[in-house]
mmCIF file of C-alpha atoms and ligand atoms in Angstrom:
data_model
loop_
_atom_site.group_PDB
_atom_site.id
_atom_site.type_symbol
_atom_site.label_atom_id
_atom_site.label_comp_id
_atom_site.label_asym_id
_atom_site.label_seq_id
_atom_site.Cartn_x
_atom_site.Cartn_y
_atom_site.Cartn_z
ATOM 1 C CA UNK A 1 -21.639 13.545 -0.521
ATOM 2 C CA UNK A 2 -20.207 12.331 -4.127
ATOM 3 C CA UNK A 3 -20.284 7.908 -4.554
ATOM 4 C CA UNK A 4 -17.390 5.703 -2.076
ATOM 5 C CA UNK A 5 -15.373 4.077 -4.872
ATOM 6 C CA UNK A 6 -13.551 1.168 -4.027
ATOM 7 C CA UNK A 7 -9.588 1.454 -4.305
ATOM 8 C CA UNK A 8 -6.814 -0.833 -3.670
ATOM 9 C CA UNK A 9 -3.550 0.890 -2.099
ATOM 10 C CA UNK A 10 -0.254 -0.986 -2.114
ATOM 11 C CA UNK A 11 2.158 0.804 -0.017
ATOM 12 C CA UNK A 12 6.184 0.331 1.364
ATOM 13 C CA UNK A 13 4.899 1.645 4.431
ATOM 14 C CA UNK A 14 7.360 4.538 5.314
ATOM 15 C CA UNK A 15 6.464 7.861 6.504
ATOM 16 C CA UNK A 16 4.811 9.352 3.717
ATOM 17 C CA UNK A 17 2.968 5.762 2.637
ATOM 18 C CA UNK A 18 0.782 6.702 6.560
ATOM 19 C CA UNK A 19 -0.248 9.669 5.297
ATOM 20 C CA UNK A 20 -1.276 8.667 2.537
ATOM 21 C CA UNK A 21 -3.303 5.378 3.803
ATOM 22 C CA UNK A 22 -4.465 8.603 7.041
ATOM 23 C CA UNK A 23 -5.863 10.476 3.647
ATOM 24 C CA UNK A 24 -8.111 8.015 2.391
ATOM 25 C CA UNK A 25 -9.270 6.645 5.959
ATOM 26 C CA UNK A 26 -11.090 10.175 6.157
ATOM 27 C CA UNK A 27 -11.917 9.931 2.608
ATOM 28 C CA UNK A 28 -15.761 9.883 2.932
ATOM 29 C CA UNK A 29 -15.630 9.165 -1.356
ATOM 30 C CA UNK A 30 -12.890 6.298 -0.702
ATOM 31 C CA UNK A 31 -14.309 2.482 -0.377
ATOM 32 C CA UNK A 32 -10.968 0.907 0.934
ATOM 33 C CA UNK A 33 -10.705 -2.505 -0.588
ATOM 34 C CA UNK A 34 -7.241 -3.682 0.320
ATOM 35 C CA UNK A 35 -3.667 -3.433 1.445
ATOM 36 C CA UNK A 36 -0.889 -4.675 -0.801
ATOM 37 C CA UNK A 37 1.879 -4.679 1.620
ATOM 38 C CA UNK A 38 5.548 -4.293 -0.565
ATOM 39 C CA UNK A 39 8.956 -3.845 0.436
ATOM 40 C CA UNK A 40 10.925 -0.920 0.485
ATOM 41 C CA UNK A 41 10.977 1.899 3.060
ATOM 42 C CA UNK A 42 11.705 -1.082 5.306
ATOM 43 C CA UNK A 43 10.870 -4.723 4.953
ATOM 44 C CA UNK A 44 7.885 -6.273 4.213
ATOM 45 C CA UNK A 45 7.152 -8.232 7.193
ATOM 46 C CA UNK A 46 7.593 -4.631 8.667
ATOM 47 C CA UNK A 47 5.379 -2.499 5.845
ATOM 48 C CA UNK A 48 3.204 -5.424 7.298
ATOM 49 C CA UNK A 49 3.110 -4.483 11.003
ATOM 50 C CA UNK A 50 2.853 -0.385 9.614
ATOM 51 C CA UNK A 51 -0.120 -1.175 8.043
ATOM 52 C CA UNK A 52 -2.447 -3.361 10.334
ATOM 53 C CA UNK A 53 -1.038 -1.022 13.234
ATOM 54 C CA UNK A 54 -1.926 1.790 11.494
ATOM 55 C CA UNK A 55 -6.047 0.080 10.934
ATOM 56 C CA UNK A 56 -5.527 -0.660 14.146
ATOM 57 C CA UNK A 57 -4.839 3.384 15.420
ATOM 58 C CA UNK A 58 -7.385 4.821 13.628
ATOM 59 C CA UNK A 59 -10.418 1.850 14.432
ATOM 60 C CA UNK A 60 -10.676 1.267 11.195
ATOM 61 C CA UNK A 61 -11.537 -2.358 9.946
ATOM 62 C CA UNK A 62 -12.703 -4.765 7.832
ATOM 63 C CA UNK A 63 -9.532 -3.279 5.189
ATOM 64 C CA UNK A 64 -7.376 -6.432 4.241
ATOM 65 C CA UNK A 65 -3.919 -6.482 4.406
ATOM 66 C CA UNK A 66 -1.099 -8.974 2.262
ATOM 67 C CA UNK A 67 2.247 -9.085 2.185
ATOM 68 C CA UNK A 68 4.106 -9.357 -0.879
ATOM 69 C CA UNK A 69 7.536 -10.425 -2.385
ATOM 70 C CA UNK A 70 10.173 -9.845 0.122
ATOM 71 C CA UNK A 71 12.282 -8.606 -2.655
ATOM 72 C CA UNK A 72 11.896 -6.967 -5.634
ATOM 73 C CA UNK A 73 11.410 -9.852 -9.369
ATOM 74 C CA UNK A 74 15.278 -9.434 -9.646
ATOM 75 C CA UNK A 75 17.254 -7.043 -8.143
ATOM 76 C CA UNK A 76 18.257 -7.680 -4.235
ATOM 77 C CA UNK A 77 16.174 -5.292 -1.885
ATOM 78 C CA UNK A 78 16.943 -1.885 -0.223
ATOM 79 C CA UNK A 79 15.646 -0.579 2.341
ATOM 80 C CA UNK A 80 15.343 3.181 3.442
ATOM 81 C CA UNK A 81 15.493 3.105 7.314
ATOM 82 C CA UNK A 82 18.116 6.102 7.331
ATOM 83 C CA UNK A 83 15.105 8.071 5.776
ATOM 84 C CA UNK A 84 12.228 6.882 7.700
ATOM 85 C CA UNK A 85 13.317 5.108 10.594
ATOM 86 C CA UNK A 86 14.183 1.631 11.808
ATOM 87 C CA UNK A 87 10.611 0.636 11.822
ATOM 88 C CA UNK A 88 9.578 2.830 8.818
ATOM 89 C CA UNK A 89 7.561 5.713 10.344
ATOM 90 C CA UNK A 90 9.919 8.089 12.580
ATOM 91 C CA UNK A 91 9.981 8.091 15.984
ATOM 92 C CA UNK A 92 6.690 6.921 16.568
ATOM 93 C CA UNK A 93 5.483 4.242 17.519
ATOM 94 C CA UNK A 94 1.642 2.373 16.620
ATOM 95 C CA UNK A 95 -0.208 -0.091 18.863
ATOM 96 C CA UNK A 96 -0.571 -3.525 18.383
ATOM 97 C CA UNK A 97 -2.497 -4.954 15.241
ATOM 98 C CA UNK A 98 -6.105 -6.282 16.258
ATOM 99 C CA UNK A 99 -6.158 -8.016 13.022
ATOM 100 C CA UNK A 100 -4.407 -11.212 10.922
ATOM 101 C CA UNK A 101 -3.272 -10.659 7.313
ATOM 102 C CA UNK A 102 -4.611 -12.548 4.904
ATOM 103 C CA UNK A 103 -3.965 -16.210 3.779
ATOM 104 C CA UNK A 104 -3.123 -14.744 -0.086
ATOM 105 C CA UNK A 105 -0.609 -12.602 -1.556
ATOM 106 C CA UNK A 106 -0.064 -9.202 -2.350
ATOM 107 C CA UNK A 107 -0.528 -10.582 -5.912
ATOM 108 C CA UNK A 108 -3.573 -12.182 -5.580
ATOM 109 C CA UNK A 109 -4.211 -9.559 -3.300
ATOM 110 C CA UNK A 110 -4.257 -7.446 -6.844
ATOM 111 C CA UNK A 111 -6.362 -9.615 -8.901
ATOM 112 C CA UNK A 112 -8.918 -10.228 -5.866
ATOM 113 C CA UNK A 113 -9.855 -6.575 -5.635
ATOM 114 C CA UNK A 114 -9.590 -5.801 -9.727
ATOM 115 C CA UNK A 115 -12.345 -9.079 -10.160
ATOM 116 C CA UNK A 116 -14.396 -8.208 -6.952
ATOM 117 C CA UNK A 117 -14.964 -4.494 -8.472
ATOM 118 C CA UNK A 118 -14.722 -4.689 -12.402
ATOM 119 C CA UNK A 119 -14.432 -2.196 -14.118
ATOM 120 C CA UNK A 120 -14.503 0.166 -10.815
ATOM 121 C CA UNK A 121 -11.302 -0.549 -9.402
ATOM 122 C CA UNK A 122 -9.226 2.894 -8.780
ATOM 123 C CA UNK A 123 -5.391 1.392 -7.897
ATOM 124 C CA UNK A 124 -2.690 3.213 -6.150
ATOM 125 C CA UNK A 125 0.626 2.131 -5.702
ATOM 126 C CA UNK A 126 3.141 4.529 -3.560
ATOM 127 C CA UNK A 127 6.063 1.432 -3.423
ATOM 128 C CA UNK A 128 8.316 -0.161 -5.356
ATOM 129 C CA UNK A 129 5.897 -1.671 -8.528
ATOM 130 C CA UNK A 130 6.627 -6.128 -7.303
ATOM 131 C CA UNK A 131 3.567 -7.237 -6.897
ATOM 132 C CA UNK A 132 1.555 -4.748 -9.463
ATOM 133 C CA UNK A 133 3.888 -6.399 -11.872
ATOM 134 C CA UNK A 134 3.549 -9.922 -10.327
ATOM 135 C CA UNK A 135 -0.217 -9.347 -10.020
ATOM 136 C CA UNK A 136 -0.081 -8.195 -14.189
ATOM 137 C CA UNK A 137 1.555 -11.604 -14.883
ATOM 138 C CA UNK A 138 -0.916 -13.729 -13.102
ATOM 139 C CA UNK A 139 -3.545 -11.194 -14.837
ATOM 140 C CA UNK A 140 -3.331 -9.796 -17.719
ATOM 141 C CA UNK A 141 -6.118 -8.432 -18.233
ATOM 142 C CA UNK A 142 -6.211 -5.447 -14.580
ATOM 143 C CA UNK A 143 -5.417 -3.118 -17.628
ATOM 144 C CA UNK A 144 -8.624 -3.202 -18.593
ATOM 145 C CA UNK A 145 -10.425 -4.874 -15.009
ATOM 146 C CA UNK A 146 -9.032 -1.146 -13.151
ATOM 147 C CA UNK A 147 -11.220 1.907 -13.824
ATOM 148 C CA UNK A 148 -7.927 4.390 -12.637
ATOM 149 C CA UNK A 149 -4.505 3.341 -11.520
ATOM 150 C CA UNK A 150 -1.824 5.916 -9.773
ATOM 151 C CA UNK A 151 1.534 5.508 -9.233
ATOM 152 C CA UNK A 152 4.216 7.807 -7.493
ATOM 153 C CA UNK A 153 6.899 6.915 -8.841
ATOM 154 C CA UNK A 154 9.725 8.250 -11.273
ATOM 155 C CA UNK A 155 10.833 11.430 -12.184
ATOM 156 C CA UNK A 156 10.824 13.186 -15.368
ATOM 157 C CA UNK A 157 13.664 15.245 -16.827
ATOM 158 C CA UNK A 158 14.513 16.482 -13.573
ATOM 159 C CA UNK A 159 17.008 14.207 -10.861
ATOM 160 C CA UNK A 160 16.221 11.271 -9.035
ATOM 161 C CA UNK A 161 16.575 10.766 -5.178
ATOM 162 C CA UNK A 162 17.833 7.691 -4.528
ATOM 163 C CA UNK A 163 20.738 8.383 -7.719
ATOM 164 C CA UNK A 164 21.098 10.701 -9.875
ATOM 165 C CA UNK A 165 18.892 9.968 -12.462
ATOM 166 C CA UNK A 166 16.284 7.819 -10.615
ATOM 167 C CA UNK A 167 13.682 7.926 -7.630
ATOM 168 C CA UNK A 168 12.927 5.585 -5.241
ATOM 169 C CA UNK A 169 10.275 3.239 -5.792
ATOM 170 C CA UNK A 170 11.717 2.884 -9.004
ATOM 171 C CA UNK A 171 15.280 2.766 -8.159
ATOM 172 C CA UNK A 172 14.172 -0.255 -6.129
ATOM 173 C CA UNK A 173 12.571 -2.400 -8.772
ATOM 174 C CA UNK A 174 13.622 -0.845 -12.232
ATOM 175 C CA UNK A 175 12.446 -4.444 -13.417
ATOM 176 C CA UNK A 176 9.231 -4.848 -12.135
ATOM 177 C CA UNK A 177 8.354 -0.898 -13.362
ATOM 178 C CA UNK A 178 8.671 -1.890 -16.851
ATOM 179 C CA UNK A 179 6.601 -4.191 -17.009
ATOM 180 C CA UNK A 180 3.887 -2.396 -15.375
ATOM 181 C CA UNK A 181 4.767 0.279 -18.069
ATOM 182 C CA UNK A 182 4.690 -2.034 -20.566
ATOM 183 C CA UNK A 183 1.830 -4.086 -19.180
ATOM 184 C CA UNK A 184 -0.449 -0.750 -19.751
ATOM 185 C CA UNK A 185 1.049 -0.102 -23.666
ATOM 186 C CA UNK A 186 -2.590 0.280 -25.351
ATOM 187 C CA UNK A 187 -4.868 0.472 -22.480
ATOM 188 C CA UNK A 188 -7.436 2.596 -22.460
ATOM 189 C CA UNK A 189 -7.176 4.495 -18.685
ATOM 190 C CA UNK A 190 -3.328 4.988 -18.937
ATOM 191 C CA UNK A 191 -1.664 4.923 -15.720
ATOM 192 C CA UNK A 192 -1.033 8.380 -14.094
ATOM 193 C CA UNK A 193 2.500 8.406 -13.159
ATOM 194 C CA UNK A 194 3.192 10.818 -10.053
ATOM 195 C CA UNK A 195 7.243 12.034 -10.282
ATOM 196 C CA UNK A 196 9.499 13.581 -8.336
ATOM 197 C CA UNK A 197 9.358 16.442 -10.843
ATOM 198 C CA UNK A 198 5.335 16.656 -9.454
ATOM 199 C CA UNK A 199 5.524 15.526 -5.609
ATOM 200 C CA UNK A 200 8.514 17.779 -4.618
ATOM 201 C CA UNK A 201 6.450 20.422 -5.332
ATOM 202 C CA UNK A 202 4.351 19.342 -2.056
ATOM 203 C CA UNK A 203 6.159 19.911 1.163
ATOM 204 C CA UNK A 204 4.834 19.170 4.436
ATOM 205 C CA UNK A 205 6.532 22.071 6.978
ATOM 206 C CA UNK A 206 5.714 22.945 10.326
ATOM 207 C CA UNK A 207 3.543 24.626 9.733
ATOM 208 C CA UNK A 208 1.997 22.827 8.273
ATOM 209 C CA UNK A 209 1.827 20.124 10.636
ATOM 210 C CA UNK A 210 0.910 22.616 13.016
ATOM 211 C CA UNK A 211 -2.246 23.476 10.778
ATOM 212 C CA UNK A 212 -3.395 19.474 10.837
ATOM 213 C CA UNK A 213 -3.255 18.802 14.759
ATOM 214 C CA UNK A 214 -5.373 22.119 15.174
ATOM 215 C CA UNK A 215 -7.569 21.099 12.291
ATOM 216 C CA UNK A 216 -7.360 17.924 14.485
ATOM 217 C CA UNK A 217 -8.667 19.996 17.694
ATOM 218 C CA UNK A 218 -4.787 19.082 18.900
ATOM 219 C CA UNK A 219 -3.366 22.151 18.985
ATOM 220 C CA UNK A 220 0.334 22.267 18.815
ATOM 221 C CA UNK A 221 3.418 23.759 18.740
ATOM 222 C CA UNK A 222 5.281 23.708 15.510
ATOM 223 C CA UNK A 223 8.437 21.773 15.103
ATOM 224 C CA UNK A 224 11.465 23.414 14.871
ATOM 225 C CA UNK A 225 15.438 22.152 13.183
ATOM 226 C CA UNK A 226 16.406 24.304 16.743
ATOM 227 C CA UNK A 227 14.797 20.980 18.620
ATOM 228 C CA UNK A 228 16.243 18.250 20.270
ATOM 229 C CA UNK A 229 16.106 15.226 17.854
ATOM 230 C CA UNK A 230 13.328 12.687 19.243
ATOM 231 C CA UNK A 231 11.502 15.131 21.001
ATOM 232 C CA UNK A 232 7.879 13.131 21.363
ATOM 233 C CA UNK A 233 5.133 14.850 19.873
ATOM 234 C CA UNK A 234 3.198 16.088 22.946
ATOM 235 C CA UNK A 235 -0.470 16.122 20.402
ATOM 236 C CA UNK A 236 -3.474 14.687 22.349
ATOM 237 C CA UNK A 237 -5.071 13.516 19.433
ATOM 238 C CA UNK A 238 -3.211 9.798 19.068
ATOM 239 C CA UNK A 239 -3.152 10.413 15.566
ATOM 240 C CA UNK A 240 -1.657 13.265 15.336
ATOM 241 C CA UNK A 241 0.702 11.912 17.884
ATOM 242 C CA UNK A 242 1.915 9.807 15.477
ATOM 243 C CA UNK A 243 2.051 11.314 12.561
ATOM 244 C CA UNK A 244 4.021 14.865 14.239
ATOM 245 C CA UNK A 245 6.517 11.436 15.553
ATOM 246 C CA UNK A 246 6.934 9.903 11.882
ATOM 247 C CA UNK A 247 7.117 13.436 10.435
ATOM 248 C CA UNK A 248 10.272 15.072 13.187
ATOM 249 C CA UNK A 249 12.130 12.397 11.472
ATOM 250 C CA UNK A 250 11.548 12.975 7.854
ATOM 251 C CA UNK A 251 12.026 16.619 8.748
ATOM 252 C CA UNK A 252 15.330 15.998 10.754
ATOM 253 C CA UNK A 253 16.355 13.391 7.028
ATOM 254 C CA UNK A 254 15.385 16.587 4.687
ATOM 255 C CA UNK A 255 16.901 19.197 6.621
ATOM 256 C CA UNK A 256 20.870 16.956 7.734
ATOM 257 C CA UNK A 257 20.450 16.365 3.020
ATOM 258 C CA UNK A 258 20.423 20.588 3.516
ATOM 259 C CA UNK A 259 16.730 20.503 1.672
ATOM 260 C CA UNK A 260 15.363 22.401 4.384
ATOM 261 C CA UNK A 261 13.145 21.029 7.692
ATOM 262 C CA UNK A 262 10.368 19.805 6.081
ATOM 263 C CA UNK A 263 8.777 16.409 4.052
ATOM 264 C CA UNK A 264 8.112 15.928 0.709
ATOM 265 C CA UNK A 265 4.183 14.316 0.872
ATOM 266 C CA UNK A 266 4.214 12.146 -2.035
ATOM 267 C CA UNK A 267 2.440 9.265 -1.448
ATOM 268 C CA UNK A 268 -0.641 11.421 0.130
ATOM 269 C CA UNK A 269 -1.217 12.927 -3.478
ATOM 270 C CA UNK A 270 -0.873 9.981 -4.970
ATOM 271 C CA UNK A 271 -4.046 9.616 -2.379
ATOM 272 C CA UNK A 272 -5.687 12.498 -3.683
ATOM 273 C CA UNK A 273 -5.398 12.484 -7.164
ATOM 274 C CA UNK A 274 -6.532 8.970 -6.953
ATOM 275 C CA UNK A 275 -10.057 10.288 -5.808
ATOM 276 C CA UNK A 276 -9.778 13.551 -7.223
ATOM 277 C CA UNK A 277 -7.410 13.326 -10.665
ATOM 278 C CA UNK A 278 -8.632 17.596 -11.652
ATOM 279 C CA UNK A 279 -6.108 18.814 -8.501
ATOM 280 C CA UNK A 280 -3.113 17.789 -11.236
ATOM 281 C CA UNK A 281 -2.518 18.658 -14.519
ATOM 282 C CA UNK A 282 -0.887 15.864 -16.923
ATOM 283 C CA UNK A 283 0.507 15.224 -20.253
ATOM 284 C CA UNK A 284 0.365 11.957 -21.713
ATOM 285 C CA UNK A 285 3.911 10.626 -23.326
ATOM 286 C CA UNK A 286 4.783 6.932 -23.532
ATOM 287 C CA UNK A 287 7.768 6.427 -21.061
ATOM 288 C CA UNK A 288 9.797 3.310 -20.246
ATOM 289 C CA UNK A 289 12.730 2.844 -17.744
ATOM 290 C CA UNK A 290 15.940 1.642 -17.938
ATOM 291 C CA UNK A 291 16.903 -1.558 -16.855
ATOM 292 C CA UNK A 292 21.008 -1.698 -18.230
ATOM 293 C CA UNK A 293 22.067 1.882 -17.908
ATOM 294 C CA UNK A 294 25.701 1.702 -15.828
ATOM 295 C CA UNK A 295 24.970 4.986 -14.728
ATOM 296 C CA UNK A 296 21.248 5.522 -15.129
ATOM 297 C CA UNK A 297 19.534 2.027 -14.254
ATOM 298 C CA UNK A 298 16.275 3.023 -12.948
ATOM 299 C CA UNK A 299 15.968 6.381 -15.040
ATOM 300 C CA UNK A 300 12.875 7.070 -15.709
ATOM 301 C CA UNK A 301 12.231 8.491 -19.148
ATOM 302 C CA UNK A 302 9.700 9.830 -21.191
ATOM 303 C CA UNK A 303 9.371 10.226 -25.144
ATOM 304 C CA UNK A 304 7.896 13.594 -25.116
ATOM 305 C CA UNK A 305 8.963 13.721 -28.764
ATOM 306 C CA UNK A 306 7.279 10.061 -30.077
ATOM 307 C CA UNK A 307 11.214 9.446 -31.086
ATOM 308 C CA UNK A 308 10.312 6.106 -30.382
ATOM 309 C CA UNK A 309 7.138 6.216 -32.092
ATOM 310 C CA UNK A 310 5.481 4.500 -30.010
ATOM 311 C CA UNK A 311 1.983 5.489 -28.411
ATOM 312 C CA UNK A 312 1.746 6.958 -24.808
ATOM 313 C CA UNK A 313 1.320 4.731 -22.632
ATOM 314 C CA UNK A 314 0.964 6.959 -19.094
ATOM 315 C CA UNK A 315 -0.594 9.942 -18.534
ATOM 316 C CA UNK A 316 2.557 11.980 -16.322
ATOM 317 C CA UNK A 317 1.982 14.678 -13.456
ATOM 318 C CA UNK A 318 3.250 18.342 -14.077
ATOM 319 C CA UNK A 319 1.374 20.324 -12.358
ATOM 320 C CA UNK A 320 0.391 20.858 -8.988
ATOM 321 C CA UNK A 321 -1.329 23.937 -6.469
ATOM 322 C CA UNK A 322 -0.164 22.738 -2.990
ATOM 323 C CA UNK A 323 -2.258 24.803 -1.540
ATOM 324 C CA UNK A 324 -5.115 23.434 -2.983
ATOM 325 C CA UNK A 325 -3.685 19.937 -2.039
ATOM 326 C CA UNK A 326 -3.059 20.777 1.635
ATOM 327 C CA UNK A 327 -5.930 22.699 1.969
ATOM 328 C CA UNK A 328 -7.656 18.642 1.002
ATOM 329 C CA UNK A 329 -5.132 16.981 2.671
ATOM 330 C CA UNK A 330 -5.457 19.113 6.147
ATOM 331 C CA UNK A 331 -9.737 19.333 6.067
ATOM 332 C CA UNK A 332 -9.797 15.532 5.093
ATOM 333 C CA UNK A 333 -6.954 13.640 7.806
ATOM 334 C CA UNK A 334 -7.763 17.078 10.043
ATOM 335 C CA UNK A 335 -11.750 15.855 10.659
ATOM 336 C CA UNK A 336 -10.484 11.862 10.536
ATOM 337 C CA UNK A 337 -8.613 12.089 13.372
ATOM 338 C CA UNK A 338 -10.962 14.722 15.562
ATOM 339 C CA UNK A 339 -13.406 12.031 14.974
ATOM 340 C CA UNK A 340 -10.734 9.389 16.927
ATOM 341 C CA UNK A 341 -9.840 12.080 19.287
HETATM 342 O O1 RIB B 401 10.497 8.289 -3.686
HETATM 343 C C1 RIB B 401 9.233 8.968 -3.146
HETATM 344 C C2 RIB B 401 8.708 7.488 -2.973
HETATM 345 O O2 RIB B 401 9.725 6.471 -2.402
HETATM 346 C C3 RIB B 401 7.906 8.016 -1.486
HETATM 347 O O3 RIB B 401 6.885 6.632 -1.924
HETATM 348 C C4 RIB B 401 8.317 6.855 0.107
HETATM 349 O O4 RIB B 401 7.225 6.767 0.840
HETATM 350 C C5 RIB B 401 9.403 6.146 -1.095
HETATM 351 O O5 RIB B 401 8.349 4.862 -0.553
HETATM 352 CA CA1 CA B 402 6.589 4.832 -0.152
#
């Protein structure tokens, strides 16, 4: 078995964040040392409830969960219940938490984890970068303390999913994204940034979800857009039941958007890359965020032609093999769910 590596994850637990957490729970080469709860898909207290509830559902203990800022650095908070459901996990219901939040906040949690694992910690951010930016303000050495940082965010030479040019995580808190990219200027380990240009290649379908259920020993009939809205999962496995009820809402949202009865697994791809960077191909570039554009606020720009005269401060994901990702995802999450069954 490959050595276990310390991983700290910062999530705005919504549906795909939950799938990313399940992937990390099921990865024997990951030692999850902390979860930061960030306001985004839903409010920060609901994100905390979702994170604690997922730990309880999966029987995972000893992973501290911290609450982050209730609002972005300077913008008012916007949330996405239309996409992820009123509690952020679609139609799924989680068990009550069986652990408490830390007494320190999410920014402090980042710093404590980095100090506890200097040069070893892998950071994964799959929500707005509010708490990572606050952590960077508190500990400017963070880029040197982290062995790797993977960010799901932005859209590079690709349309947005929140405005015509801005991706959700960056759009909710553009100032924090700009501070994080600036803070990693000149770092030895540049952040790996996975934008929609990459993550929208990785689309969960009813057939793939059914394959996951089968891998967990909990076979189910593939969902369909023809099903009654909110049809409840009858899977025998508790984790598969939650993931199916969560994904159904996510499928319905994308279907209603005209994107098909599918759902892009943005955050699970970030979790997979955090443990195995070689599953994606990259290009380094100077990256920055538009903050003042009337039409373009929250847009992420990669200066591929070096017009700004700056050195690269990010490594951008540009290609992925979706089938290879899903094989890995289903192997790990399916086997983990089966152990819970
Ligand atoms: O734009 C996709 C990202 O925004 C994902 O992280 C999703 O969970 C939402 O937070
Ligand atoms: Ca997210």
